[in-house]
Tab-separated table of C-alpha atoms in Angstrom:
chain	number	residue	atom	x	y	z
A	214	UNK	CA	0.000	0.000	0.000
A	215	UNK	CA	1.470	3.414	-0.573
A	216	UNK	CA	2.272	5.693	2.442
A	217	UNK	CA	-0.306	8.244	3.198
A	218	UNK	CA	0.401	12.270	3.697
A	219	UNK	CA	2.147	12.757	7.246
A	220	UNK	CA	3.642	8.956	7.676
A	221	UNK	CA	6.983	8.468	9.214
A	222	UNK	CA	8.110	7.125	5.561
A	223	UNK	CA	7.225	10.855	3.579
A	224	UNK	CA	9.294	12.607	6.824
A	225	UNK	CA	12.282	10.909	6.514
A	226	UNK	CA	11.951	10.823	2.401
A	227	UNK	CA	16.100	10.879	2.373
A	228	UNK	CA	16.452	7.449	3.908
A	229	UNK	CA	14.186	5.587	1.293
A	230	UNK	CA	14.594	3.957	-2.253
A	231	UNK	CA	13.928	6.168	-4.770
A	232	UNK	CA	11.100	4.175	-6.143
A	233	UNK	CA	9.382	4.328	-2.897
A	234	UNK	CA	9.614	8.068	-2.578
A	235	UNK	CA	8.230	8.109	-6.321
A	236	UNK	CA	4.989	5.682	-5.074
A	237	UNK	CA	4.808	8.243	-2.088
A	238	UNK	CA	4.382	11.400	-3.945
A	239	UNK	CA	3.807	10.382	-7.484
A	240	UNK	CA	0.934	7.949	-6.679
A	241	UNK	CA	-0.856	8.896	-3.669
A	242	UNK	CA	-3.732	7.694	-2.578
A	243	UNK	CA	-6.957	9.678	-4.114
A	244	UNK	CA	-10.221	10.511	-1.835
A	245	UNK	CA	-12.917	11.111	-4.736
A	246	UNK	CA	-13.668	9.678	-7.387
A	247	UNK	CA	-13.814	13.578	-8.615
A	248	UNK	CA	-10.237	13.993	-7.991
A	249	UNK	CA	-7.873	13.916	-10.372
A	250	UNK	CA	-5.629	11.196	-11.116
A	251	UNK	CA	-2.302	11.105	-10.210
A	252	UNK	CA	-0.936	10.517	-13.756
A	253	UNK	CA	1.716	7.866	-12.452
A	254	UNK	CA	-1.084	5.913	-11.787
A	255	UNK	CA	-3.449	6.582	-14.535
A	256	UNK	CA	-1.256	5.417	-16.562
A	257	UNK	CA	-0.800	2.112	-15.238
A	258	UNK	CA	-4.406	1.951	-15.550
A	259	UNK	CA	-4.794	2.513	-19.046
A	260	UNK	CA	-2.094	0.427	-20.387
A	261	UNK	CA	-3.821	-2.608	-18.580
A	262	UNK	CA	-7.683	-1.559	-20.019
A	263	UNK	CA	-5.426	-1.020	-23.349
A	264	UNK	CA	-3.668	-4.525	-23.439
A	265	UNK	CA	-4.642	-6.000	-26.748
A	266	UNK	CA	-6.741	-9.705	-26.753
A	267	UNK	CA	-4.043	-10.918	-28.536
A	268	UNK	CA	-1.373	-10.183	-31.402
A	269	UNK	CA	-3.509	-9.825	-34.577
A	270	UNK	CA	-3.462	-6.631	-36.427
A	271	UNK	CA	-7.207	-6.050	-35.036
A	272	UNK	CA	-5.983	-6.851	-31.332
A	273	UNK	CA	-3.311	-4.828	-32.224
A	274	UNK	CA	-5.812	-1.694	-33.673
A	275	UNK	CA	-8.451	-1.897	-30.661
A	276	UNK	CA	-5.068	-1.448	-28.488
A	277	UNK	CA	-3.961	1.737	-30.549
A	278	UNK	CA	-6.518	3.138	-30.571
A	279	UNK	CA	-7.439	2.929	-26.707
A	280	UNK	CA	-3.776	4.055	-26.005
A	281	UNK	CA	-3.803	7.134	-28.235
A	282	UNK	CA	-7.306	8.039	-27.905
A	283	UNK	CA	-7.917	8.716	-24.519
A	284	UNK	CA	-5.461	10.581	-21.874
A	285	UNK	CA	-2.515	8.036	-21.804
A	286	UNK	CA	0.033	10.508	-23.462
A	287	UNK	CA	-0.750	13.329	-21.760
A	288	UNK	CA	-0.884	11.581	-18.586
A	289	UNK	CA	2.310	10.061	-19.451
A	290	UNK	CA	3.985	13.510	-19.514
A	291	UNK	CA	2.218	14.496	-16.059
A	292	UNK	CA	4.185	11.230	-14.719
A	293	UNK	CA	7.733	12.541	-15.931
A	294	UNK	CA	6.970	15.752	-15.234
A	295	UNK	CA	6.060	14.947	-11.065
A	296	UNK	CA	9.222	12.817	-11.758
A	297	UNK	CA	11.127	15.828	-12.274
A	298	UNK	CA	9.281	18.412	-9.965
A	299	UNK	CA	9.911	16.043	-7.241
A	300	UNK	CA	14.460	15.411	-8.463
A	301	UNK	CA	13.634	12.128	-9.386
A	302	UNK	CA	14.303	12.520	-13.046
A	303	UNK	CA	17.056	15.370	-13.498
A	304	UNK	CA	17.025	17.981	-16.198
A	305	UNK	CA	19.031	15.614	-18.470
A	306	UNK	CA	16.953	12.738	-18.259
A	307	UNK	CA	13.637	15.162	-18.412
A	308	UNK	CA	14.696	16.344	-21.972
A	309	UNK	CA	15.603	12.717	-23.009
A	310	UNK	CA	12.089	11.022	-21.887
A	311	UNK	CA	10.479	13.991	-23.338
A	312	UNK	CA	11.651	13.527	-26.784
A	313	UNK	CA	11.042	9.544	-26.371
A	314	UNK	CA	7.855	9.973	-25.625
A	315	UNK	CA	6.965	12.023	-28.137
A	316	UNK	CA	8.918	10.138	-30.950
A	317	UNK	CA	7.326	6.696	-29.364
A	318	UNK	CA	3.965	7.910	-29.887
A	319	UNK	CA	4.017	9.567	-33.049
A	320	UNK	CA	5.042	6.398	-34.827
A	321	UNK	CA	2.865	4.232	-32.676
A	322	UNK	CA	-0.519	6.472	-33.064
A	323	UNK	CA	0.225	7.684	-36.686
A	324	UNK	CA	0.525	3.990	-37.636
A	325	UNK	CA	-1.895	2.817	-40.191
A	326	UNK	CA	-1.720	-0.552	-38.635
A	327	UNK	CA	0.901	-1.301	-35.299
A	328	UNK	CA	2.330	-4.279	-35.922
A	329	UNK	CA	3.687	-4.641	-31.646
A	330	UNK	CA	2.058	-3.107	-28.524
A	331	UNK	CA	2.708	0.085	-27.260
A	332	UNK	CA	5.473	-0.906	-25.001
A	333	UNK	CA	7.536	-2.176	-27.902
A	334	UNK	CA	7.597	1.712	-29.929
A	335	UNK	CA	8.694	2.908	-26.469
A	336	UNK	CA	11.164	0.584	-26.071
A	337	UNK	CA	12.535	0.801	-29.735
A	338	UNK	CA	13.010	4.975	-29.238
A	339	UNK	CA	14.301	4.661	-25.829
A	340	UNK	CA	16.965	2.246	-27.231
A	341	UNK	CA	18.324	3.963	-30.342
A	342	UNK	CA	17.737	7.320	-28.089
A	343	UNK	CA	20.739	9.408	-27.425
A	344	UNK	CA	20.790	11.364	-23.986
A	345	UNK	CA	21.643	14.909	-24.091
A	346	UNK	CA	25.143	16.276	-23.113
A	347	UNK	CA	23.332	19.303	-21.292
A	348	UNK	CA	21.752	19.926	-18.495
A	349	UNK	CA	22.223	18.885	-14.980
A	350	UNK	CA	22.363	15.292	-14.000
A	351	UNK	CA	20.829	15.666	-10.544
A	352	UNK	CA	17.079	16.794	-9.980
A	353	UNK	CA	16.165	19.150	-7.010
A	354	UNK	CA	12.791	18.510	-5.138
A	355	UNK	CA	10.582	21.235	-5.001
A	356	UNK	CA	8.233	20.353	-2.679
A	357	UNK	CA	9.143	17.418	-0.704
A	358	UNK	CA	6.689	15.222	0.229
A	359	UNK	CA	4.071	17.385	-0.967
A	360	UNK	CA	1.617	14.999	-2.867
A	361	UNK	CA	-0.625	17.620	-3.922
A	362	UNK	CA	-1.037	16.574	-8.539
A	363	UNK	CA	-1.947	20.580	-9.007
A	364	UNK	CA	1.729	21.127	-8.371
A	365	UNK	CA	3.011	19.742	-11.512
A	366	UNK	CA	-0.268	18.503	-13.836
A	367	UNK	CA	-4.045	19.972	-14.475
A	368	UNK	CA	-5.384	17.731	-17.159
A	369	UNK	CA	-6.468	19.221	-20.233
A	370	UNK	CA	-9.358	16.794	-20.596
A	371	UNK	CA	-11.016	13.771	-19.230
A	372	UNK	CA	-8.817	10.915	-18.278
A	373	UNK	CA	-8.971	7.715	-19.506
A	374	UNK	CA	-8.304	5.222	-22.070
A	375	UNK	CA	-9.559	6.114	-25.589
A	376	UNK	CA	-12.613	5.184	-26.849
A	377	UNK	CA	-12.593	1.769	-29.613
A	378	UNK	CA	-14.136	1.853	-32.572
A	379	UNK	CA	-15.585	0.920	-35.669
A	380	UNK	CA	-14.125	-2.855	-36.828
A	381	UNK	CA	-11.519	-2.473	-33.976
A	382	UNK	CA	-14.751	-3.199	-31.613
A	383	UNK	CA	-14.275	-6.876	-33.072
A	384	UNK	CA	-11.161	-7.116	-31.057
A	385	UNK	CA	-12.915	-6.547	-27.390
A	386	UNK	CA	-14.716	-9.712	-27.473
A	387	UNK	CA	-12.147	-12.408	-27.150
A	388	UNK	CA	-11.282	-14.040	-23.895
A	389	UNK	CA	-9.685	-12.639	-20.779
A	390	UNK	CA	-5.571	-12.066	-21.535
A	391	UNK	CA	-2.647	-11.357	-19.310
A	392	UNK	CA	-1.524	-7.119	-18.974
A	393	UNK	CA	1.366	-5.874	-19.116
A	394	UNK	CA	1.927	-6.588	-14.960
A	395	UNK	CA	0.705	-10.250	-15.449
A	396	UNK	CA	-2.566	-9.741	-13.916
A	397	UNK	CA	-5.824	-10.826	-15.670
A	398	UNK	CA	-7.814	-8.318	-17.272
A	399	UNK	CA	-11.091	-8.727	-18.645
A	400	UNK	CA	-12.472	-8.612	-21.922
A	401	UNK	CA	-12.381	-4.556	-23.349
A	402	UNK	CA	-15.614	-2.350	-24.021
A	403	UNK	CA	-16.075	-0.551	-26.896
A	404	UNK	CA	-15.111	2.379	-24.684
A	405	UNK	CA	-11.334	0.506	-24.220
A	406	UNK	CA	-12.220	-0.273	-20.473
């Protein structure tokens, strides 16, 4: 479970992992279903209501277009940019995710047809990526252990995964696969969730 506002863990934020002080103020815990998403974690939940049925080109299209329909990109950005509000990602590694991401999606959304999942685009960028040479190599936290998502993201529209459509819909009714974490997910609505 992630560490609530005013634990011992967010006080002494020096003496954990990195990846727990990124759960901590990244992806805190939300109190209405009103409240905006942290985008750390909204983005976990779209790519699992986005995991295709399978590896067909249809599978393949429902998945594309629930990924670049609906908020994932955006969100994704909100992610890297807490990341680097709170010196987890430093200005160096900012600049290089940024230009991933938006390489990665390009060719993934502008596709006629993807031919691998999301995950695979972002991987192929990130590898043939070259880091820039400037910039600092050590973030600065802002705010520390301030959780508050206004800090560093406002949505510019609903969040969520995109919407499926037209013969892409043919892809949602197929059995249960595995997501990206290896849990179960259950068959997709037209609305990719």
């Amino acid at each position: 479970a992630l560490a609530l506002l005013g634990t011992p863990a967010l006080a002494q934020r020096d003496t954990l992992f990195p990846r727990d002080y990124l759960a901590d103020v990244c992806k805190p815990a939300v109190e209405a279903p009103s409240t905006i998403i942290p985008p750390c974690t909204e983005i976990e939940v779209i790519e699992t209501a986005c995991w295709p049925n399978g590896t067909e080109p249809l599978a393949l299209l429902a998945h594309q277009e629930c990924m670049c329909g609906g908020s994932y990109f955006p969100d994704w950005l909100g992610c890297l940019d807490c990341q680097y509000f709170h010196g987890i990602r430093s200005p160096r590694d900012y600049a290089f995710y940024q230009t991933i991401i938006g390489l990665a999606s390009s060719s993934f959304c502008g596709a006629a047809t993807p031919t691998a999942v999301w995950q695979t685009a972002f991987a192929k960028q990130a590898d043939q990526g070259t880091m820039p040479t400037t910039g600092a190599t050590v973030g600065s936290d802002r705010a520390p252990s301030d959780t508050a998502v206004t800090l560093y993201y406002t949505p510019s529209a609903s969040q969520g995964p995109g919407a499926i459509t037209g013969s892409a819909t043919g892809a949602t009714a197929k059995p249960s696969a595995t997501s990206p974490s290896g849990t179960p997910t259950d068959s997709k609505s037209s609305s990719g969730g």
